[in-house]
Coordinates of C-alpha atoms in Angstrom, one line a residue:
Chain A
X22 CA 146.4 124.9 18.6
X23 CA 149.2 125.6 21.4
X24 CA 151.2 128.7 21.4
X25 CA 154.5 128.2 21.7
X26 CA 156.7 131.0 23.3
X27 CA 156.1 134.6 22.3
X28 CA 158.9 135.6 19.7
X29 CA 159.5 138.3 22.2
X30 CA 160.9 135.8 24.3
X31 CA 163.4 134.3 21.7
X32 CA 164.6 137.9 20.2
X33 CA 165.4 138.6 24.0
X34 CA 167.2 135.8 24.9
X35 CA 169.2 136.0 21.4
X36 CA 170.4 139.6 22.9
X37 CA 171.3 138.2 26.4
X38 CA 173.3 136.1 24.7
X39 CA 175.2 138.9 22.4
X40 CA 175.1 140.9 25.5
X41 CA 177.0 137.9 27.6
X42 CA 179.5 137.9 24.7
X43 CA 180.1 141.7 24.6
X44 CA 180.8 141.5 28.7
X45 CA 183.0 138.8 27.7
X46 CA 184.9 140.7 25.4
X47 CA 185.0 143.9 27.9
X48 CA 186.4 142.4 30.4
X49 CA 188.7 139.9 28.4
X50 CA 192.5 141.4 28.5
X51 CA 192.7 143.4 25.1
X52 CA 189.9 145.3 26.2
X53 CA 192.6 147.1 28.4
X54 CA 194.7 147.2 25.1
X55 CA 192.1 150.4 24.1
X56 CA 193.4 152.3 26.9
X57 CA 192.1 153.6 30.2
X58 CA 190.8 149.5 30.5
X59 CA 189.1 150.1 33.8
X60 CA 186.9 152.3 31.9
X61 CA 185.5 149.5 29.5
X62 CA 185.8 147.4 32.4
X63 CA 183.6 149.8 34.1
X64 CA 181.2 150.0 31.3
X65 CA 180.9 145.7 31.8
X66 CA 178.7 146.4 35.1
X67 CA 175.8 148.3 33.3
X68 CA 175.7 145.8 30.3
X69 CA 175.3 143.1 33.0
X70 CA 172.3 144.8 34.5
X71 CA 170.5 145.7 31.7
X72 CA 170.4 141.8 31.0
X73 CA 169.1 141.5 34.8
X74 CA 166.9 144.3 33.7
X75 CA 166.1 142.4 30.5
X76 CA 165.3 139.1 32.8
X77 CA 163.4 140.6 35.0
X78 CA 160.7 142.6 32.4
X79 CA 161.0 140.3 30.0
X80 CA 161.3 136.4 31.5
X81 CA 159.7 137.6 35.4
X82 CA 157.2 139.4 33.4
X83 CA 157.6 142.3 35.1
X84 CA 156.8 144.3 31.9
X85 CA 153.5 143.5 32.0
X86 CA 153.5 144.1 36.1
X87 CA 151.7 146.7 38.3
X88 CA 153.8 150.0 37.9
X89 CA 154.3 149.4 41.6
X90 CA 156.9 146.7 40.7
X91 CA 158.3 148.1 37.7
X92 CA 160.0 150.7 39.6
X93 CA 161.4 149.0 42.6
X94 CA 162.5 146.1 40.5
X95 CA 163.8 149.0 38.3
X96 CA 165.6 150.6 41.2
X97 CA 166.8 147.7 42.2
X98 CA 169.1 147.7 39.4
X99 CA 170.0 151.6 39.1
X100 CA 170.8 151.8 42.3
X101 CA 173.1 148.7 42.2
X102 CA 174.5 149.7 39.1
X103 CA 175.1 152.9 39.8
X104 CA 176.6 152.5 43.4
X105 CA 178.9 149.2 42.5
X106 CA 179.9 151.0 39.0
X107 CA 180.9 154.7 41.4
X108 CA 182.8 151.7 43.8
X109 CA 184.7 150.5 40.8
X110 CA 185.4 153.3 39.9
X111 CA 187.0 155.3 42.7
Chain B
X14 CA 140.2 138.1 78.4
X15 CA 141.5 135.7 75.8
X16 CA 141.5 138.1 73.2
X17 CA 144.1 140.1 75.8
X18 CA 146.0 137.2 76.6
X19 CA 146.6 136.7 72.8
X20 CA 147.0 140.6 72.3
X21 CA 150.2 140.3 74.8
X22 CA 151.2 137.5 73.1
X23 CA 151.3 139.4 70.3
X24 CA 153.0 141.8 71.6
X25 CA 156.2 139.8 73.2
X26 CA 157.5 140.0 69.6
X27 CA 158.3 143.5 69.8
X28 CA 159.2 143.8 73.1
X29 CA 161.9 141.2 72.6
X30 CA 163.6 143.1 70.3
X31 CA 162.8 146.2 72.5
X32 CA 164.3 144.8 76.2
X33 CA 167.3 142.8 74.6
X34 CA 168.6 145.7 72.4
X35 CA 168.7 147.8 75.8
X36 CA 170.0 145.1 77.5
X37 CA 172.9 144.9 74.7
X38 CA 173.4 148.8 74.9
X39 CA 173.4 148.7 78.5
X40 CA 176.3 145.8 78.4
X41 CA 178.2 147.5 75.5
X42 CA 177.2 144.8 73.1
X43 CA 175.9 146.9 71.0
X44 CA 177.0 149.2 68.9
X45 CA 179.7 147.6 68.7
X46 CA 180.4 144.2 69.7
X47 CA 183.4 142.6 70.5
X48 CA 185.5 140.5 67.4
X49 CA 187.4 137.4 66.8
X50 CA 189.9 139.7 66.2
X51 CA 189.3 141.7 69.1
X52 CA 192.9 141.9 71.5
X53 CA 193.2 140.0 74.8
X54 CA 193.1 143.5 76.7
X55 CA 190.4 144.8 74.5
X56 CA 188.0 141.9 75.8
X57 CA 189.2 141.7 79.6
X58 CA 188.6 145.3 79.3
X59 CA 184.9 145.0 78.2
X60 CA 184.4 142.5 81.1
X61 CA 185.7 144.9 83.8
X62 CA 182.9 147.0 84.3
X63 CA 181.2 143.6 85.8
X64 CA 178.3 145.4 87.0
X65 CA 177.0 147.2 84.5
X66 CA 177.9 144.1 81.6
X67 CA 176.1 141.7 83.8
X68 CA 173.1 143.5 84.9
X69 CA 173.1 144.7 81.0
X70 CA 172.9 140.9 80.2
X71 CA 171.0 139.7 82.3
X72 CA 168.0 141.9 81.1
X73 CA 168.7 141.1 77.3
X74 CA 169.2 137.6 79.1
X75 CA 164.9 138.6 80.2
X76 CA 164.4 140.0 76.9
X77 CA 165.0 137.0 74.9
X78 CA 162.7 134.7 76.8
X79 CA 160.0 137.1 75.3
X80 CA 160.0 135.1 72.2
X81 CA 158.1 131.6 74.4
X82 CA 154.8 133.7 74.3
X83 CA 155.2 134.8 70.7
X84 CA 156.6 131.0 69.8
X85 CA 153.5 130.0 71.2
X86 CA 150.9 132.4 69.6
X87 CA 151.9 131.3 66.4
X88 CA 151.6 127.7 67.2
X89 CA 148.1 128.5 67.8
X90 CA 147.7 129.8 64.5
X91 CA 149.5 127.0 63.0
X92 CA 147.3 124.4 64.4
X93 CA 144.4 126.3 62.9
X94 CA 145.8 126.7 60.0
X95 CA 146.4 122.9 59.5
X96 CA 143.1 121.1 60.4
X97 CA 143.7 117.2 61.0
X98 CA 147.5 117.0 61.3
X99 CA 149.3 120.1 62.6
X100 CA 152.8 118.7 61.9
X101 CA 154.4 121.8 60.9
X102 CA 152.9 123.8 64.1
X103 CA 154.4 120.8 65.9
X104 CA 157.5 121.3 63.9
X105 CA 157.5 125.1 64.8
X106 CA 157.4 125.0 68.4
X107 CA 160.0 122.5 69.4
X108 CA 162.3 124.4 66.9
X109 CA 160.8 127.9 68.6
X110 CA 161.9 126.4 72.2
X111 CA 165.1 125.5 70.3
X112 CA 165.6 129.2 69.1
X113 CA 164.6 130.6 72.4
X114 CA 166.8 128.6 74.7
X115 CA 169.5 128.7 72.0
X116 CA 169.6 132.7 72.6
X117 CA 169.6 132.6 76.0
X118 CA 172.2 129.9 77.1
X119 CA 175.1 131.9 75.5
X120 CA 174.1 135.6 77.2
X121 CA 174.0 133.4 80.6
X122 CA 177.2 132.4 79.3
X123 CA 178.7 136.0 79.1
X124 CA 177.0 137.0 82.4
X125 CA 179.0 134.1 84.0
X126 CA 182.5 135.7 82.3
X127 CA 181.8 138.8 84.2
X128 CA 181.3 136.9 87.3
X129 CA 184.8 137.0 88.1
X130 CA 186.4 139.9 86.4
X131 CA 190.3 138.9 87.3
X132 CA 190.0 135.6 85.7
X133 CA 193.3 134.5 84.2
X134 CA 192.7 136.4 80.5
X135 CA 193.0 133.2 78.8
X136 CA 190.0 131.7 80.2
X137 CA 188.0 134.9 79.6
X138 CA 189.1 134.8 75.6
X139 CA 188.1 131.2 75.7
X140 CA 184.7 131.7 77.6
X141 CA 184.0 134.4 74.9
X142 CA 184.7 132.6 71.5
X143 CA 182.3 129.7 73.1
X144 CA 179.8 132.5 74.0
X145 CA 180.1 134.2 70.6
X146 CA 179.7 131.7 68.4
X147 CA 177.0 129.5 70.4
X148 CA 174.9 132.8 70.3
X149 CA 175.6 133.3 66.6
X150 CA 175.9 129.9 64.6
X151 CA 172.7 127.4 65.9
X152 CA 171.1 128.9 62.4
X153 CA 169.0 125.3 62.1
X154 CA 166.5 125.7 65.0
X155 CA 166.0 129.7 63.2
X156 CA 166.0 128.6 59.7
X157 CA 163.6 125.2 60.6
X158 CA 161.3 127.5 62.2
X159 CA 160.7 130.1 59.7
X160 CA 160.3 127.6 57.0
X161 CA 157.4 125.9 59.0
X162 CA 155.9 128.8 59.3
X163 CA 156.6 130.4 55.9
X164 CA 155.4 126.8 54.1
X165 CA 151.8 126.4 56.8
X166 CA 151.0 130.1 55.6
X167 CA 151.4 129.5 51.9
X168 CA 149.7 126.3 52.2
X169 CA 146.7 127.8 54.2
X170 CA 143.5 127.9 52.0
X171 CA 141.9 129.8 54.2
X172 CA 143.9 132.9 54.8
X173 CA 144.3 133.1 58.3
X174 CA 147.1 135.2 58.1
X175 CA 148.3 137.2 54.9
X176 CA 150.6 135.5 52.4
X177 CA 153.5 138.1 52.3
X178 CA 154.5 136.6 55.9
X179 CA 154.8 133.8 55.0
X180 CA 157.3 135.2 51.9
X181 CA 158.9 137.7 54.9
X182 CA 159.9 133.8 56.3
X183 CA 161.0 131.9 53.8
X184 CA 163.4 135.6 53.0
X185 CA 164.6 135.4 57.0
X186 CA 165.5 131.1 56.6
X187 CA 168.2 133.1 53.7
X188 CA 169.6 135.9 55.8
X189 CA 170.3 133.7 58.6
X190 CA 172.3 131.3 56.2
X191 CA 175.7 133.2 56.2
X192 CA 176.0 132.7 59.6
X193 CA 177.7 129.3 60.1
X194 CA 181.0 131.2 58.3
X195 CA 181.5 132.5 61.9
X196 CA 183.4 129.5 62.8
X197 CA 186.0 129.7 59.5
X198 CA 186.8 133.7 59.5
X199 CA 188.7 136.1 62.7
X200 CA 187.6 139.3 60.7
X201 CA 185.7 140.8 58.0
X202 CA 182.7 140.8 56.9
X203 CA 181.6 137.0 58.1
X204 CA 183.3 137.1 61.3
X205 CA 181.1 136.7 64.2
X206 CA 180.9 140.1 64.2
X207 CA 181.0 140.8 60.8
X208 CA 178.0 142.9 58.5
X209 CA 176.7 139.6 56.8
X210 CA 176.2 137.9 60.0
X211 CA 176.1 139.5 63.1
X212 CA 174.0 142.4 61.6
X213 CA 172.4 140.7 58.7
X214 CA 170.9 137.7 61.6
X215 CA 170.2 140.9 64.1
X216 CA 168.4 143.0 61.6
X217 CA 166.7 140.1 60.0
X218 CA 165.5 138.2 63.4
X219 CA 164.3 141.7 64.7
X220 CA 162.0 142.3 61.7
X221 CA 160.8 138.8 62.0
X222 CA 159.5 139.4 65.3
X223 CA 158.0 143.0 64.3
X224 CA 156.5 141.3 61.1
X225 CA 155.1 138.4 63.0
X226 CA 153.9 140.6 66.5
X227 CA 152.0 143.2 64.4
X228 CA 150.5 141.0 61.8
X229 CA 149.1 138.3 64.6
X230 CA 147.6 141.6 66.3
X231 CA 145.9 142.9 63.3
X232 CA 144.6 138.9 62.6
X233 CA 143.2 138.2 66.3
X234 CA 141.8 142.2 66.3
X235 CA 140.0 141.4 62.9
X236 CA 139.0 138.4 64.6
X237 CA 137.8 139.8 67.8
X238 CA 135.4 142.8 66.3
X239 CA 133.0 139.9 65.4
X240 CA 132.4 139.8 69.4
X241 CA 132.3 143.0 70.4
X242 CA 132.2 142.2 74.0
X243 CA 135.5 140.2 73.5
X244 CA 137.3 142.8 71.7
X245 CA 140.0 145.4 74.1
X246 CA 142.1 147.0 71.5
X247 CA 145.6 147.0 72.8
Chain C
X22 CA 133.4 133.6 63.2
X23 CA 134.5 133.8 66.9
X24 CA 138.0 133.5 68.7
X25 CA 137.2 131.5 71.6
X26 CA 139.4 129.9 73.7
X27 CA 137.6 129.6 77.3
X28 CA 137.7 126.0 79.2
X29 CA 134.3 125.0 77.2
X30 CA 135.5 125.6 73.7
X31 CA 135.7 123.2 71.4
X32 CA 138.9 121.0 70.9
X33 CA 141.3 122.2 68.3
X34 CA 140.9 120.4 65.0
X35 CA 143.3 117.8 65.3
X36 CA 141.9 116.5 68.7
X37 CA 138.8 115.7 67.2
X38 CA 137.0 119.0 67.0
X39 CA 135.3 120.8 63.8
X40 CA 137.7 123.4 62.0
X41 CA 137.5 126.8 63.6
X42 CA 136.0 128.1 60.2
X43 CA 135.2 127.7 56.2
X44 CA 135.9 131.0 55.2
X45 CA 138.2 130.4 51.3
X46 CA 139.9 133.5 51.1
X47 CA 138.1 135.0 47.2
X48 CA 141.0 135.8 45.4
X49 CA 139.6 139.2 43.2
X50 CA 139.1 138.2 39.8
X51 CA 141.2 140.4 37.3
X52 CA 139.9 141.5 33.8
X53 CA 142.1 140.3 31.1
X54 CA 144.3 142.7 29.9
X55 CA 144.6 144.1 33.2
X56 CA 148.3 144.6 34.5
X57 CA 149.0 141.4 36.7
X58 CA 151.5 140.5 39.6
X59 CA 154.0 137.5 38.4
X60 CA 153.0 134.5 41.3
X61 CA 151.4 137.0 43.6
X62 CA 152.5 140.2 45.6
X63 CA 153.8 138.8 48.3
X64 CA 156.1 136.5 46.5
X65 CA 158.0 139.4 46.1
X66 CA 159.0 140.4 49.1
X67 CA 161.2 137.6 48.9
X68 CA 162.6 138.0 45.5
X69 CA 163.3 141.7 45.7
X70 CA 164.5 141.1 49.6
X71 CA 166.5 137.9 48.5
X72 CA 167.9 139.8 45.5
X73 CA 168.9 142.6 47.9
X74 CA 170.9 140.4 50.3
X75 CA 173.0 139.5 46.9
X76 CA 173.0 144.1 46.1
X77 CA 174.4 144.0 50.0
X78 CA 176.9 141.4 48.5
X79 CA 177.6 143.2 45.6
X80 CA 179.0 146.4 47.3
X81 CA 181.1 145.1 49.9
X82 CA 182.5 142.7 47.7
X83 CA 183.9 145.4 45.5
X84 CA 184.3 147.8 48.4
X85 CA 186.9 145.8 49.8
X86 CA 188.4 145.3 46.4
X87 CA 189.6 148.7 46.7
X88 CA 192.1 148.0 49.9
X89 CA 194.1 145.5 47.8
X90 CA 193.0 145.4 43.7
X91 CA 195.8 144.2 42.5
X92 CA 195.2 140.9 44.9
X93 CA 192.4 140.8 43.9
X94 CA 193.1 140.4 40.2
X95 CA 195.7 138.3 40.7
X96 CA 193.3 135.5 42.7
X97 CA 190.3 136.2 40.4
X98 CA 192.5 135.4 37.1
X99 CA 193.5 131.9 38.5
X100 CA 189.2 130.8 38.2
X101 CA 188.5 129.2 35.1
X102 CA 186.8 132.2 33.4
X103 CA 185.4 130.1 30.5
X104 CA 183.4 127.9 32.7
X105 CA 182.2 131.1 33.8
X106 CA 181.0 132.0 30.6
X107 CA 179.7 128.6 29.8
X108 CA 177.6 128.8 33.0
X109 CA 176.3 132.1 32.3
X110 CA 175.2 130.5 29.1
X111 CA 174.1 127.7 30.6
X112 CA 171.8 129.5 33.0
X113 CA 170.4 131.7 30.3
X114 CA 169.2 129.5 28.2
X115 CA 167.3 127.5 31.2
X116 CA 165.6 130.6 32.1
X117 CA 164.3 130.4 27.8
X118 CA 163.5 127.3 28.7
X119 CA 161.3 128.6 31.7
X120 CA 159.8 130.5 30.1
X121 CA 158.7 128.2 27.1
X122 CA 157.5 125.5 29.9
X123 CA 155.1 128.6 31.4
X124 CA 154.0 129.7 27.9
X125 CA 153.1 125.6 27.1
X126 CA 151.6 125.1 30.1
X127 CA 149.2 128.6 29.7
X128 CA 148.1 127.3 25.9
X129 CA 147.6 123.1 27.5
X130 CA 150.6 122.1 26.0
X131 CA 151.6 119.4 29.0
X132 CA 154.3 117.2 27.5
X133 CA 155.7 120.6 25.4
X134 CA 156.1 122.4 28.8
X135 CA 157.8 119.1 30.7
X136 CA 160.5 119.1 28.3
X137 CA 161.1 122.1 28.6
X138 CA 161.6 122.0 32.1
X139 CA 163.6 118.5 31.6
X140 CA 165.7 121.1 29.5
X141 CA 166.3 123.6 32.5
X142 CA 166.5 121.0 34.8
X143 CA 169.1 119.6 32.9
X144 CA 170.7 123.0 32.3
X145 CA 170.4 123.4 36.3
X146 CA 172.4 120.5 37.0
X147 CA 174.6 120.9 34.3
X148 CA 175.5 124.0 36.5
X149 CA 176.3 122.3 39.6
X150 CA 178.8 120.2 37.8
X151 CA 180.6 122.5 36.2
X152 CA 180.5 124.6 39.3
X153 CA 182.2 121.4 41.3
X154 CA 184.8 121.2 38.9
X155 CA 185.6 124.9 39.0
X156 CA 186.0 124.6 42.8
X157 CA 187.8 121.4 42.7
X158 CA 190.6 123.2 40.3
X159 CA 190.6 125.9 42.3
X160 CA 191.1 124.4 45.9
X161 CA 193.5 122.2 43.7
X162 CA 195.8 125.0 42.9
X163 CA 196.9 125.3 45.9
X164 CA 196.8 129.0 46.1
X165 CA 193.1 129.6 47.1
X166 CA 193.0 130.7 50.6
X167 CA 189.0 131.3 51.7
X168 CA 189.9 131.9 54.9
X169 CA 193.2 134.7 54.3
X170 CA 192.2 136.3 51.2
X171 CA 189.5 138.3 50.6
X172 CA 188.4 137.8 46.9
X173 CA 188.3 133.9 47.6
X174 CA 185.8 134.6 50.6
X175 CA 183.6 136.3 48.7
X176 CA 183.8 133.5 45.4
X177 CA 183.2 131.0 47.6
X178 CA 180.4 132.6 49.5
X179 CA 178.9 134.1 47.0
X180 CA 178.9 131.0 44.2
X181 CA 178.3 128.8 47.1
X182 CA 174.9 130.6 48.2
X183 CA 173.8 131.1 44.9
X184 CA 174.6 127.1 44.2
X185 CA 172.1 126.6 47.1
X186 CA 169.7 129.4 45.8
X187 CA 170.1 126.6 42.2
X188 CA 169.4 123.8 44.4
X189 CA 166.3 125.4 45.6
X190 CA 165.2 126.2 42.7
X191 CA 166.0 122.9 41.1
X192 CA 163.6 121.2 43.5
X193 CA 160.9 123.5 42.6
X194 CA 161.0 122.6 39.0
X195 CA 160.6 119.2 39.9
X196 CA 157.3 119.9 42.2
X197 CA 156.5 121.9 38.7
X198 CA 156.7 118.7 36.7
X199 CA 154.5 117.3 39.2
X200 CA 152.3 119.6 38.9
X201 CA 152.0 118.8 35.0
X202 CA 151.9 115.2 35.7
X203 CA 148.6 115.8 36.8
X204 CA 147.4 118.2 34.0
X205 CA 146.8 121.1 36.0
X206 CA 146.5 124.8 35.2
X207 CA 149.4 127.4 35.8
X208 CA 149.3 128.3 39.5
X209 CA 150.6 130.8 41.6
X210 CA 153.1 128.6 42.8
X211 CA 154.1 127.4 39.1
X212 CA 154.5 130.9 38.1
X213 CA 156.5 132.0 41.4
X214 CA 158.9 128.7 41.1
X215 CA 159.1 130.1 37.4
X216 CA 160.2 133.9 38.9
X217 CA 162.7 132.3 41.4
X218 CA 164.0 130.6 38.5
X219 CA 164.6 133.7 36.8
X220 CA 166.0 135.3 39.8
X221 CA 168.5 132.5 40.5
X222 CA 169.6 133.3 36.5
X223 CA 169.6 136.7 36.6
X224 CA 172.0 137.0 39.8
X225 CA 174.5 135.2 38.1
X226 CA 174.5 137.3 35.6
X227 CA 175.9 139.8 37.9
X228 CA 178.0 137.0 39.9
X229 CA 180.3 136.4 37.1
X230 CA 180.1 139.4 36.1
X231 CA 181.9 140.9 39.2
X232 CA 183.9 138.1 39.6
X233 CA 184.9 136.8 37.1
X234 CA 185.4 140.2 35.1
X235 CA 185.7 143.2 36.9
X236 CA 187.7 141.8 39.7
X237 CA 190.0 140.1 37.2
X238 CA 191.0 144.1 35.9

């Protein structure tokens, strides 16, 4: 009896697709109508890195990896999120 | 004696970085190299202090040649890894030899520019362009060398060198990719002195030399420990 | 094992001598349930290193944008955003299929794994085709000037280097299918190829967000 893909992975993928749609909406022109368009667009960056972290954690299986790897991977995501959002808003 | 020679060859890796960097600092290539958008005045001015520039470049030129013993040492290890048909070892030797030449010739050209500081500025600019483009862009031999080393290490069942070193070689190969963009940009991060071309390649290649040098030294020492009379910790 | 290169030494193996040694590196046995590094530890030197190189691209891109945000917006808006969005979805799907293939192979379902990989390959190639279509559109516009317009410089370099990564990923997936054909179990190489493919996917997520959305605002 072969096991299929874990339900968790399918759930994560669905979440990723939804997040992509969200990013699309954030970046699309009508997001700017909500006022302070820059803030909404800036939100797209953390959302992107959240997706990145999900892909790493769930698909790359970093979640079940030794703590050192999880920390480094997470640090990369956090550092870039902060740096890129800051530079964009500057 | 034999172990000592091997260890010296391992040390030639970091030595390349040190000597070449000293030469570049003396010549003024580091910390701020000339760029494609440097003015004629700046370029001519750079080479006008000809004695210092030539001396620095001669040292740098000798420095980059220190890479040859390291390449040979890598070859020794690759031959042992590959057994009957050491094809990757041969690829590494050939491309490694090419990398040494392709680093040396542009530096000789630059030294030749400083040979006559009162040359026509147009000629100086042209020779400077050629030297820099020749120095920065020929990524082929380097990338093939790195891929050969990485593949040989990862395919080695006996684990003569740590596997992460193989992955570092793959990474270094990727880091050289942007260098060909130097042909297309006169300014910015992808020009010959740009951060993703000159600086990335400089750091990546230096890291490669240091990593290979130190891991080979460790491997040599570990093996020679088994024969105490030969072991000389350098 | 003695390192001996004196004149009397045996010939190297490729000239007919005996192998230098026959030690095999023993990989430590891992208890079930213990945390394990996907692929192998050394792989992550490459993965995190490559991700950092792109990270540097991202930072410099947004930094350069500060000098000419309006110009960046004009250029970025000329990109075909729907293609970018479809490409993102295609790569996410391909990653899902790669996960599916890995789990299938882990439980012995070689055929299912192969089918998943074929799907992932189709996605990868589809991504490439869409990318080329977009390149042709952008270049055909006549307004794209990679050498002088900073946005287009980054657009072509970042997506170009990424496309190179995709091509290498395709090669790795094909090699993985070769492993499946021989009926072998999951190896370091298989896991490593999967991790590499996911990296290609996650890098595109950021590239899409930055180039198509953030720069275009």
